[in-house]
């Protein structure tokens, strides 16, 4: 049985598609996990660590008004991050992570709240998760 990163790299390579990551919560861990797979160089375009809202806005093109009203831990922010990195790094698909690893709540969201964004040719979507554990565990589960 293959791992999730192996399936992502394998499926993308077989389809001739490229992937890019925009990471806040995980600070590069998603791209690093994808990079552990043999053949990743044919698929992984790169990644952007966008820990600060200014980077989300200025580099990834996330709407500043959205960040000001919803905060960084938000489904629409995750979607805009994924779409932004897809465009920025000329990838077929973008993935993003934003959330609260703790120890304290952030932007009115509880510790363990995570949004993962996905963007492709058909648009962007996001998924909300609620993970338990300490900071390292929440970040690992998000990956």
PDB file of C-alpha atoms in Angstrom:
ATOM      1  CA  UNK A   1       0.000   0.000   0.000  1.00  0.00           C
ATOM      2  CA  UNK A   2       1.405   3.381  -0.946  1.00  0.00           C
ATOM      3  CA  UNK A   3       1.488   6.511   1.193  1.00  0.00           C
ATOM      4  CA  UNK A   4      -0.542   9.627   0.410  1.00  0.00           C
ATOM      5  CA  UNK A   5       2.537  11.493  -0.908  1.00  0.00           C
ATOM      6  CA  UNK A   6       3.415   8.491  -3.110  1.00  0.00           C
ATOM      7  CA  UNK A   7      -0.111   8.417  -4.540  1.00  0.00           C
ATOM      8  CA  UNK A   8      -0.097  12.171  -5.186  1.00  0.00           C
ATOM      9  CA  UNK A   9       3.275  12.105  -6.928  1.00  0.00           C
ATOM     10  CA  UNK A  10       2.468   8.912  -8.839  1.00  0.00           C
ATOM     11  CA  UNK A  11      -0.934  10.070 -10.057  1.00  0.00           C
ATOM     12  CA  UNK A  12       0.301  13.538 -10.988  1.00  0.00           C
ATOM     13  CA  UNK A  13       3.319  12.131 -12.834  1.00  0.00           C
ATOM     14  CA  UNK A  14       1.163   9.643 -14.736  1.00  0.00           C
ATOM     15  CA  UNK A  15      -1.131  12.486 -15.809  1.00  0.00           C
ATOM     16  CA  UNK A  16       1.711  14.885 -16.615  1.00  0.00           C
ATOM     17  CA  UNK A  17       0.519  17.391 -13.992  1.00  0.00           C
ATOM     18  CA  UNK A  18       2.449  19.724 -11.690  1.00  0.00           C
ATOM     19  CA  UNK A  19       1.715  20.552  -8.054  1.00  0.00           C
ATOM     20  CA  UNK A  20       2.609  23.522  -5.818  1.00  0.00           C
ATOM     21  CA  UNK A  21       2.041  24.162  -2.112  1.00  0.00           C
ATOM     22  CA  UNK A  22       1.159  27.304  -0.131  1.00  0.00           C
ATOM     23  CA  UNK A  23       1.643  26.703   3.557  1.00  0.00           C
ATOM     24  CA  UNK A  24       0.927  28.699   6.659  1.00  0.00           C
ATOM     25  CA  UNK A  25       0.187  26.231   9.466  1.00  0.00           C
ATOM     26  CA  UNK A  26       2.603  23.593   8.148  1.00  0.00           C
ATOM     27  CA  UNK A  27       5.444  25.982   7.209  1.00  0.00           C
ATOM     28  CA  UNK A  28       6.778  23.848   4.348  1.00  0.00           C
ATOM     29  CA  UNK A  29       6.034  20.386   5.725  1.00  0.00           C
ATOM     30  CA  UNK A  30       3.638  19.440   2.890  1.00  0.00           C
ATOM     31  CA  UNK A  31       6.170  20.260   0.176  1.00  0.00           C
ATOM     32  CA  UNK A  32       8.864  18.471   2.180  1.00  0.00           C
ATOM     33  CA  UNK A  33       6.709  15.328   2.433  1.00  0.00           C
ATOM     34  CA  UNK A  34       6.024  15.359  -1.303  1.00  0.00           C
ATOM     35  CA  UNK A  35       9.738  15.833  -1.898  1.00  0.00           C
ATOM     36  CA  UNK A  36      10.561  12.581  -0.089  1.00  0.00           C
ATOM     37  CA  UNK A  37       9.007  10.571  -2.922  1.00  0.00           C
ATOM     38  CA  UNK A  38      11.193   9.356  -5.776  1.00  0.00           C
ATOM     39  CA  UNK A  39      10.091  11.135  -8.923  1.00  0.00           C
ATOM     40  CA  UNK A  40       8.862  14.249  -7.117  1.00  0.00           C
ATOM     41  CA  UNK A  41      11.046  16.442  -9.319  1.00  0.00           C
ATOM     42  CA  UNK A  42       8.754  15.675 -12.270  1.00  0.00           C
ATOM     43  CA  UNK A  43       5.729  16.939 -10.351  1.00  0.00           C
ATOM     44  CA  UNK A  44       6.559  19.328  -7.502  1.00  0.00           C
ATOM     45  CA  UNK A  45       6.981  22.889  -8.744  1.00  0.00           C
ATOM     46  CA  UNK A  46       7.772  24.334  -5.320  1.00  0.00           C
ATOM     47  CA  UNK A  47       6.139  25.984  -2.378  1.00  0.00           C
ATOM     48  CA  UNK A  48       5.541  29.231  -0.552  1.00  0.00           C
ATOM     49  CA  UNK A  49       5.629  29.471   3.234  1.00  0.00           C
ATOM     50  CA  UNK A  50       3.115  32.217   3.910  1.00  0.00           C
ATOM     51  CA  UNK A  51       3.045  32.411   7.691  1.00  0.00           C
ATOM     52  CA  UNK A  52       2.270  36.126   7.787  1.00  0.00           C
ATOM     53  CA  UNK A  53      -0.857  37.694   6.304  1.00  0.00           C
ATOM     54  CA  UNK A  54       1.299  40.154   4.388  1.00  0.00           C
ATOM     55  CA  UNK A  55       2.858  37.236   2.482  1.00  0.00           C
ATOM     56  CA  UNK A  56      -0.555  35.681   1.865  1.00  0.00           C
ATOM     57  CA  UNK A  57      -1.706  38.979   0.391  1.00  0.00           C
ATOM     58  CA  UNK A  58       1.397  40.288  -1.394  1.00  0.00           C
ATOM     59  CA  UNK A  59       2.838  37.011  -2.728  1.00  0.00           C
ATOM     60  CA  UNK A  60      -0.178  34.706  -3.084  1.00  0.00           C
ATOM     61  CA  UNK A  61      -2.767  37.366  -3.921  1.00  0.00           C
ATOM     62  CA  UNK A  62      -5.171  36.620  -1.066  1.00  0.00           C
ATOM     63  CA  UNK A  63      -7.704  39.435  -0.767  1.00  0.00           C
ATOM     64  CA  UNK A  64      -6.602  41.802   1.997  1.00  0.00           C
ATOM     65  CA  UNK A  65     -10.196  42.661   2.868  1.00  0.00           C
ATOM     66  CA  UNK A  66     -10.928  38.956   3.343  1.00  0.00           C
ATOM     67  CA  UNK A  67      -7.932  38.578   5.641  1.00  0.00           C
ATOM     68  CA  UNK A  68      -9.032  41.635   7.627  1.00  0.00           C
ATOM     69  CA  UNK A  69     -12.622  40.439   8.025  1.00  0.00           C
ATOM     70  CA  UNK A  70     -12.252  36.647   8.337  1.00  0.00           C
ATOM     71  CA  UNK A  71      -8.698  36.287   9.572  1.00  0.00           C
ATOM     72  CA  UNK A  72      -6.160  33.849   8.212  1.00  0.00           C
ATOM     73  CA  UNK A  73      -7.867  30.687   9.468  1.00  0.00           C
ATOM     74  CA  UNK A  74     -10.713  30.545   6.972  1.00  0.00           C
ATOM     75  CA  UNK A  75     -11.960  28.326   4.145  1.00  0.00           C
ATOM     76  CA  UNK A  76     -11.899  31.130   1.562  1.00  0.00           C
ATOM     77  CA  UNK A  77      -8.362  32.100   2.567  1.00  0.00           C
ATOM     78  CA  UNK A  78      -7.275  28.479   2.047  1.00  0.00           C
ATOM     79  CA  UNK A  79      -8.893  28.486  -1.394  1.00  0.00           C
ATOM     80  CA  UNK A  80      -7.256  31.774  -2.402  1.00  0.00           C
ATOM     81  CA  UNK A  81      -3.880  30.562  -1.132  1.00  0.00           C
ATOM     82  CA  UNK A  82      -4.150  27.385  -3.231  1.00  0.00           C
ATOM     83  CA  UNK A  83      -5.251  29.313  -6.307  1.00  0.00           C
ATOM     84  CA  UNK A  84      -2.519  31.890  -5.790  1.00  0.00           C
ATOM     85  CA  UNK A  85       0.326  29.379  -5.532  1.00  0.00           C
ATOM     86  CA  UNK A  86      -1.027  27.494  -8.542  1.00  0.00           C
ATOM     87  CA  UNK A  87      -0.769  30.665 -10.618  1.00  0.00           C
ATOM     88  CA  UNK A  88       2.482  31.927  -9.088  1.00  0.00           C
ATOM     89  CA  UNK A  89       4.381  28.665  -9.640  1.00  0.00           C
ATOM     90  CA  UNK A  90       2.731  27.687 -12.933  1.00  0.00           C
ATOM     91  CA  UNK A  91       1.266  24.463 -11.536  1.00  0.00           C
ATOM     92  CA  UNK A  92      -1.786  22.486 -12.571  1.00  0.00           C
ATOM     93  CA  UNK A  93      -2.834  22.037  -8.945  1.00  0.00           C
ATOM     94  CA  UNK A  94      -2.261  24.051  -5.795  1.00  0.00           C
ATOM     95  CA  UNK A  95      -2.668  22.884  -2.226  1.00  0.00           C
ATOM     96  CA  UNK A  96      -2.708  25.082   0.870  1.00  0.00           C
ATOM     97  CA  UNK A  97      -2.800  24.771   4.630  1.00  0.00           C
ATOM     98  CA  UNK A  98      -3.929  27.300   7.205  1.00  0.00           C
ATOM     99  CA  UNK A  99      -5.048  26.695  10.756  1.00  0.00           C
ATOM    100  CA  UNK A 100      -4.431  26.838  14.478  1.00  0.00           C
ATOM    101  CA  UNK A 101      -1.777  24.556  15.943  1.00  0.00           C
ATOM    102  CA  UNK A 102      -1.878  26.165  19.377  1.00  0.00           C
ATOM    103  CA  UNK A 103      -1.293  26.550  22.130  1.00  0.00           C
ATOM    104  CA  UNK A 104      -3.916  29.334  21.972  1.00  0.00           C
ATOM    105  CA  UNK A 105      -6.944  29.971  19.726  1.00  0.00           C
ATOM    106  CA  UNK A 106      -6.343  32.309  16.763  1.00  0.00           C
ATOM    107  CA  UNK A 107      -8.728  34.518  14.771  1.00  0.00           C
ATOM    108  CA  UNK A 108     -11.609  33.200  16.871  1.00  0.00           C
ATOM    109  CA  UNK A 109     -10.879  29.605  15.854  1.00  0.00           C
ATOM    110  CA  UNK A 110     -10.164  26.795  18.281  1.00  0.00           C
ATOM    111  CA  UNK A 111      -6.853  24.974  18.468  1.00  0.00           C
ATOM    112  CA  UNK A 112      -6.922  22.110  15.980  1.00  0.00           C
ATOM    113  CA  UNK A 113      -9.025  23.932  13.371  1.00  0.00           C
ATOM    114  CA  UNK A 114      -7.399  23.429   9.971  1.00  0.00           C
ATOM    115  CA  UNK A 115      -8.425  24.364   6.437  1.00  0.00           C
ATOM    116  CA  UNK A 116      -6.841  22.659   3.451  1.00  0.00           C
ATOM    117  CA  UNK A 117      -7.375  24.324   0.097  1.00  0.00           C
ATOM    118  CA  UNK A 118      -7.141  22.712  -3.312  1.00  0.00           C
ATOM    119  CA  UNK A 119      -7.117  24.569  -6.627  1.00  0.00           C
ATOM    120  CA  UNK A 120      -7.071  23.210 -10.147  1.00  0.00           C
ATOM    121  CA  UNK A 121      -8.279  24.056 -13.626  1.00  0.00           C
ATOM    122  CA  UNK A 122     -11.911  23.821 -12.478  1.00  0.00           C
ATOM    123  CA  UNK A 123     -11.582  26.222  -9.556  1.00  0.00           C
ATOM    124  CA  UNK A 124     -10.820  26.002  -5.857  1.00  0.00           C
ATOM    125  CA  UNK A 125     -12.371  24.295  -2.864  1.00  0.00           C
ATOM    126  CA  UNK A 126     -11.472  23.757   0.762  1.00  0.00           C
ATOM    127  CA  UNK A 127     -11.939  21.235   3.517  1.00  0.00           C
ATOM    128  CA  UNK A 128     -12.273  21.910   7.238  1.00  0.00           C
ATOM    129  CA  UNK A 129     -10.714  19.608   9.816  1.00  0.00           C
ATOM    130  CA  UNK A 130     -10.601  19.523  13.612  1.00  0.00           C
ATOM    131  CA  UNK A 131      -7.516  17.729  14.894  1.00  0.00           C
ATOM    132  CA  UNK A 132      -6.622  16.847  18.468  1.00  0.00           C
ATOM    133  CA  UNK A 133      -3.208  16.879  20.069  1.00  0.00           C
ATOM    134  CA  UNK A 134      -0.303  19.191  20.672  1.00  0.00           C
ATOM    135  CA  UNK A 135       1.156  21.655  18.184  1.00  0.00           C
ATOM    136  CA  UNK A 136       3.423  19.111  16.468  1.00  0.00           C
ATOM    137  CA  UNK A 137       0.637  16.546  16.228  1.00  0.00           C
ATOM    138  CA  UNK A 138      -1.845  19.004  14.688  1.00  0.00           C
ATOM    139  CA  UNK A 139       0.708  20.107  12.089  1.00  0.00           C
ATOM    140  CA  UNK A 140       1.576  16.501  11.278  1.00  0.00           C
ATOM    141  CA  UNK A 141      -2.084  15.527  10.905  1.00  0.00           C
ATOM    142  CA  UNK A 142      -2.618  18.465   8.554  1.00  0.00           C
ATOM    143  CA  UNK A 143       0.149  17.117   6.330  1.00  0.00           C
TER     144      UNK A 143
END
